[in-house]
mmCIF file of N, CA and C in Angstrom:
data_model
loop_
_atom_site.group_PDB
_atom_site.id
_atom_site.type_symbol
_atom_site.label_atom_id
_atom_site.label_comp_id
_atom_site.label_asym_id
_atom_site.label_seq_id
_atom_site.Cartn_x
_atom_site.Cartn_y
_atom_site.Cartn_z
ATOM 1 N N MET A 1 98.691 205.285 166.643
ATOM 2 C CA MET A 1 100.151 205.319 166.375
ATOM 3 C C MET A 1 100.692 204.401 167.521
ATOM 4 N N LYS A 2 101.145 203.279 167.090
ATOM 5 C CA LYS A 2 101.573 202.197 168.516
ATOM 6 C C LYS A 2 102.472 202.824 170.049
ATOM 7 N N MET A 3 103.075 204.287 169.178
ATOM 8 C CA MET A 3 103.788 204.722 170.529
ATOM 9 C C MET A 3 103.545 205.641 170.515
ATOM 10 N N ASN A 4 101.809 205.762 170.931
ATOM 11 C CA ASN A 4 101.271 206.831 171.646
ATOM 12 C C ASN A 4 101.102 208.031 171.701
ATOM 13 N N ALA A 5 101.863 208.797 170.843
ATOM 14 C CA ALA A 5 102.572 209.872 170.003
ATOM 15 C C ALA A 5 101.387 211.032 169.461
ATOM 16 N N ASP A 6 100.920 212.359 169.278
ATOM 17 C CA ASP A 6 101.054 212.792 168.063
ATOM 18 C C ASP A 6 101.413 212.961 166.988
ATOM 19 N N GLU A 7 100.396 213.872 165.940
ATOM 20 C CA GLU A 7 101.369 212.903 164.661
ATOM 21 C C GLU A 7 102.394 214.004 165.027
ATOM 22 N N LYS A 8 102.668 214.793 165.192
ATOM 23 C CA LYS A 8 104.147 215.764 165.333
ATOM 24 C C LYS A 8 105.142 214.993 166.069
ATOM 25 N N THR A 9 104.720 214.734 167.221
ATOM 26 C CA THR A 9 105.720 214.311 168.468
ATOM 27 C C THR A 9 106.686 213.004 167.131
ATOM 28 N N ALA A 10 105.640 212.416 166.351
ATOM 29 C CA ALA A 10 106.285 211.300 165.267
ATOM 30 C C ALA A 10 106.751 211.747 164.324
ATOM 31 N N SER A 11 106.262 212.555 164.096
ATOM 32 C CA SER A 11 106.774 213.415 162.922
ATOM 33 C C SER A 11 107.952 213.689 162.888
ATOM 34 N N ASP A 12 108.663 213.902 164.040
ATOM 35 C CA ASP A 12 109.311 214.594 164.682
ATOM 36 C C ASP A 12 111.094 213.556 164.999
ATOM 37 N N TRP A 13 110.458 212.325 165.527
ATOM 38 C CA TRP A 13 110.536 211.071 165.900
ATOM 39 C C TRP A 13 111.285 210.640 164.879
ATOM 40 N N VAL A 14 110.624 210.596 163.426
ATOM 41 C CA VAL A 14 111.103 210.244 162.244
ATOM 42 C C VAL A 14 111.931 210.522 161.603
ATOM 43 N N ASP A 15 111.714 212.462 161.345
ATOM 44 C CA ASP A 15 113.178 212.742 161.006
ATOM 45 C C ASP A 15 114.210 212.954 161.653
ATOM 46 N N GLY A 16 114.004 212.560 162.774
ATOM 47 C CA GLY A 16 114.988 212.648 163.798
ATOM 48 C C GLY A 16 115.711 210.830 163.043
ATOM 49 N N VAL A 17 115.323 209.922 162.944
ATOM 50 C CA VAL A 17 115.588 208.810 162.519
ATOM 51 C C VAL A 17 116.655 209.369 161.234
ATOM 52 N N THR A 18 115.698 209.682 160.441
ATOM 53 C CA THR A 18 115.751 209.630 158.641
ATOM 54 C C THR A 18 117.024 210.331 158.660
ATOM 55 N N ASP A 19 116.990 211.127 159.999
ATOM 56 C CA ASP A 19 118.382 212.294 159.755
ATOM 57 C C ASP A 19 119.378 211.150 160.054
ATOM 58 N N SER A 20 119.582 210.627 160.522
ATOM 59 C CA SER A 20 120.662 209.826 161.682
ATOM 60 C C SER A 20 121.295 208.735 160.919
ATOM 61 N N LEU A 21 120.407 208.250 159.496
ATOM 62 C CA LEU A 21 120.842 207.434 158.541
ATOM 63 C C LEU A 21 121.371 208.029 157.695
ATOM 64 N N TYR A 22 120.968 208.722 157.103
ATOM 65 C CA TYR A 22 121.152 209.961 156.215
ATOM 66 C C TYR A 22 123.376 209.869 156.312
ATOM 67 N N GLU A 23 123.543 210.202 157.817
ATOM 68 C CA GLU A 23 124.288 210.946 158.522
ATOM 69 C C GLU A 23 125.983 209.513 158.580
ATOM 70 N N ALA A 24 124.821 208.852 158.864
ATOM 71 C CA ALA A 24 125.860 207.386 159.167
ATOM 72 C C ALA A 24 126.215 207.185 157.721
ATOM 73 N N PHE A 25 125.614 207.209 156.431
ATOM 74 C CA PHE A 25 125.739 206.559 155.478
ATOM 75 C C PHE A 25 127.022 207.802 154.792
ATOM 76 N N LYS A 26 126.012 208.958 154.872
ATOM 77 C CA LYS A 26 127.589 209.766 154.384
ATOM 78 C C LYS A 26 128.355 208.807 154.649
ATOM 79 N N GLU A 27 129.093 208.950 156.274
ATOM 80 C CA GLU A 27 130.413 208.667 156.292
ATOM 81 C C GLU A 27 130.832 206.812 156.241
ATOM 82 N N GLY A 28 129.974 206.373 155.689
ATOM 83 C CA GLY A 28 130.371 205.226 155.185
ATOM 84 C C GLY A 28 130.015 203.431 155.763
ATOM 85 N N GLN A 29 129.578 204.494 156.947
ATOM 86 C CA GLN A 29 128.802 203.234 158.267
ATOM 87 C C GLN A 29 127.506 202.523 157.642
ATOM 88 N N GLY A 30 127.136 201.510 158.582
ATOM 89 C CA GLY A 30 125.857 200.718 158.434
ATOM 90 C C GLY A 30 125.377 201.572 159.329
ATOM 91 N N VAL A 31 123.960 200.851 159.011
ATOM 92 C CA VAL A 31 122.729 200.633 160.196
ATOM 93 C C VAL A 31 121.740 199.760 160.719
ATOM 94 N N SER A 32 121.626 199.125 161.853
ATOM 95 C CA SER A 32 121.236 198.092 162.644
ATOM 96 C C SER A 32 119.633 198.961 163.145
ATOM 97 N N LEU A 33 118.913 198.230 162.551
ATOM 98 C CA LEU A 33 117.109 198.835 163.156
ATOM 99 C C LEU A 33 116.678 197.993 164.275
ATOM 100 N N THR A 34 117.048 197.019 164.854
ATOM 101 C CA THR A 34 116.836 195.745 165.824
ATOM 102 C C THR A 34 115.461 195.397 165.862
ATOM 103 N N GLY A 35 114.823 194.136 165.131
ATOM 104 C CA GLY A 35 114.069 193.177 164.257
ATOM 105 C C GLY A 35 113.286 193.787 163.292
ATOM 106 N N LEU A 36 114.282 194.677 162.821
ATOM 107 C CA LEU A 36 113.774 195.207 161.261
ATOM 108 C C LEU A 36 115.004 194.619 160.671
ATOM 109 N N GLY A 37 116.466 195.112 161.165
ATOM 110 C CA GLY A 37 117.599 194.524 160.342
ATOM 111 C C GLY A 37 118.577 195.911 160.292
ATOM 112 N N SER A 38 119.809 195.171 158.650
ATOM 113 C CA SER A 38 120.516 195.834 158.704
ATOM 114 C C SER A 38 120.309 196.469 157.248
ATOM 115 N N PHE A 39 120.709 198.137 158.051
ATOM 116 C CA PHE A 39 121.067 198.736 155.754
ATOM 117 C C PHE A 39 122.231 199.514 156.156
ATOM 118 N N TYR A 40 123.370 198.872 154.814
ATOM 119 C CA TYR A 40 124.669 199.242 154.676
ATOM 120 C C TYR A 40 125.253 199.602 153.153
ATOM 121 N N LEU A 41 125.846 200.447 153.144
ATOM 122 C CA LEU A 41 126.531 200.692 151.500
ATOM 123 C C LEU A 41 127.485 199.981 151.281
ATOM 124 N N ASP A 42 127.665 199.260 149.953
ATOM 125 C CA ASP A 42 128.907 198.340 149.700
ATOM 126 C C ASP A 42 129.085 199.024 148.132
ATOM 127 N N PHE A 43 130.373 199.567 148.729
ATOM 128 C CA PHE A 43 131.255 200.281 147.929
ATOM 129 C C PHE A 43 132.072 199.072 146.962
ATOM 130 N N ARG A 44 131.988 199.169 145.653
ATOM 131 C CA ARG A 44 132.847 198.647 144.603
ATOM 132 C C ARG A 44 133.412 198.821 143.104
ATOM 133 N N GLY A 45 134.626 199.848 143.766
ATOM 134 C CA GLY A 45 135.067 200.392 142.719
ATOM 135 C C GLY A 45 134.209 202.158 142.927
ATOM 136 N N HIS A 46 133.773 202.630 141.835
ATOM 137 C CA HIS A 46 133.422 203.782 141.627
ATOM 138 C C HIS A 46 131.853 203.294 141.524
ATOM 139 N N SER A 47 131.814 202.680 142.106
ATOM 140 C CA SER A 47 129.952 202.487 142.179
ATOM 141 C C SER A 47 129.555 202.001 144.076
ATOM 142 N N CYS A 48 128.787 202.031 144.113
ATOM 143 C CA CYS A 48 127.706 201.980 145.940
ATOM 144 C C CYS A 48 126.508 201.214 144.971
ATOM 145 N N ALA A 49 126.340 200.012 146.026
ATOM 146 C CA ALA A 49 125.062 199.776 146.351
ATOM 147 C C ALA A 49 124.272 199.506 147.540
ATOM 148 N N PHE A 50 122.999 200.164 147.664
ATOM 149 C CA PHE A 50 122.028 200.470 149.286
ATOM 150 C C PHE A 50 121.965 198.882 149.045
ATOM 151 N N LYS A 51 122.468 198.111 150.231
ATOM 152 C CA LYS A 51 122.265 197.026 150.589
ATOM 153 C C LYS A 51 121.354 196.234 151.665
ATOM 154 N N PHE A 52 120.214 195.860 152.164
ATOM 155 C CA PHE A 52 119.879 195.103 153.427
ATOM 156 C C PHE A 52 119.212 193.817 153.831
ATOM 157 N N ASN A 53 119.811 194.064 154.935
ATOM 158 C CA ASN A 53 120.341 192.535 155.496
ATOM 159 C C ASN A 53 119.089 192.149 156.619
ATOM 160 N N PRO A 54 117.915 191.712 156.456
ATOM 161 C CA PRO A 54 116.858 191.430 156.806
ATOM 162 C C PRO A 54 116.973 190.479 158.223
ATOM 163 N N SER A 55 116.266 191.221 160.004
ATOM 164 C CA SER A 55 116.688 190.506 160.696
ATOM 165 C C SER A 55 115.773 188.945 160.488
ATOM 166 N N GLN A 56 116.075 188.037 161.491
ATOM 167 C CA GLN A 56 115.681 187.065 161.338
ATOM 168 C C GLN A 56 114.306 186.677 161.974
ATOM 169 N N LYS A 57 113.709 188.150 162.337
ATOM 170 C CA LYS A 57 112.053 187.649 162.863
ATOM 171 C C LYS A 57 111.407 188.224 161.453
ATOM 172 N N LEU A 58 111.945 188.840 160.745
ATOM 173 C CA LEU A 58 111.110 189.890 159.312
ATOM 174 C C LEU A 58 111.723 188.566 158.862
ATOM 175 N N LYS A 59 112.744 187.204 158.317
ATOM 176 C CA LYS A 59 113.071 186.878 157.698
ATOM 177 C C LYS A 59 111.752 185.751 158.351
ATOM 178 N N LYS A 60 111.278 185.220 159.609
ATOM 179 C CA LYS A 60 110.179 184.258 159.614
ATOM 180 C C LYS A 60 108.664 185.258 159.121
ATOM 181 N N LEU A 61 108.985 186.503 159.109
ATOM 182 C CA LEU A 61 107.189 186.905 159.130
ATOM 183 C C LEU A 61 108.007 186.613 157.647
ATOM 184 N N LEU A 62 108.303 186.755 156.624
ATOM 185 C CA LEU A 62 108.271 186.953 154.924
ATOM 186 C C LEU A 62 108.258 185.070 154.424
ATOM 187 N N GLY A 63 108.038 184.632 155.311
ATOM 188 C CA GLY A 63 108.701 182.836 155.111
ATOM 189 C C GLY A 63 109.379 182.596 154.460
ATOM 190 N N TRP A 64 110.717 182.813 155.159
ATOM 191 C CA TRP A 64 111.919 182.141 154.268
ATOM 192 C C TRP A 64 112.825 181.789 155.741
ATOM 193 N N SER A 65 113.700 181.297 155.055
ATOM 194 C CA SER A 65 114.575 180.689 155.812
ATOM 195 C C SER A 65 114.927 181.693 157.315
ATOM 196 N N SER A 66 114.587 181.007 158.592
ATOM 197 C CA SER A 66 115.066 181.545 159.339
ATOM 198 C C SER A 66 115.119 180.734 160.971
ATOM 199 N N THR A 67 115.564 181.413 161.423
ATOM 200 C CA THR A 67 116.404 180.384 163.091
ATOM 201 C C THR A 67 115.786 181.220 164.223
ATOM 202 N N TYR A 68 114.609 182.098 163.717
ATOM 203 C CA TYR A 68 114.396 182.986 164.780
ATOM 204 C C TYR A 68 113.507 182.015 165.089
ATOM 205 N N THR A 69 112.815 181.924 166.786
ATOM 206 C CA THR A 69 111.907 180.849 167.514
ATOM 207 C C THR A 69 111.130 181.418 167.869
ATOM 208 N N GLY A 70 110.880 183.082 168.427
ATOM 209 C CA GLY A 70 109.666 183.235 168.689
ATOM 210 C C GLY A 70 108.196 183.067 168.052
ATOM 211 N N ASP A 71 107.014 183.935 168.232
ATOM 212 C CA ASP A 71 105.734 184.283 167.990
ATOM 213 C C ASP A 71 105.821 185.518 166.431
ATOM 214 N N ILE A 72 104.901 185.188 165.731
ATOM 215 C CA ILE A 72 104.795 186.334 164.995
ATOM 216 C C ILE A 72 104.022 186.826 165.192
#
């Protein structure tokens, strides 16, 4: 693993991040993860859509139009 942590520590970290995401979504908030993008809920009437807006770096990695100028 890139963070040089044992599997238990990494698993606990992922669980904590996931729980934080769920709490934010339950409150109707969006979440931004630097370098990855933004996740948010789009409420329209009685329905709700889960949305993702990728970061400029991720867009460049995927070959999409991007303003990111660094190396990938």
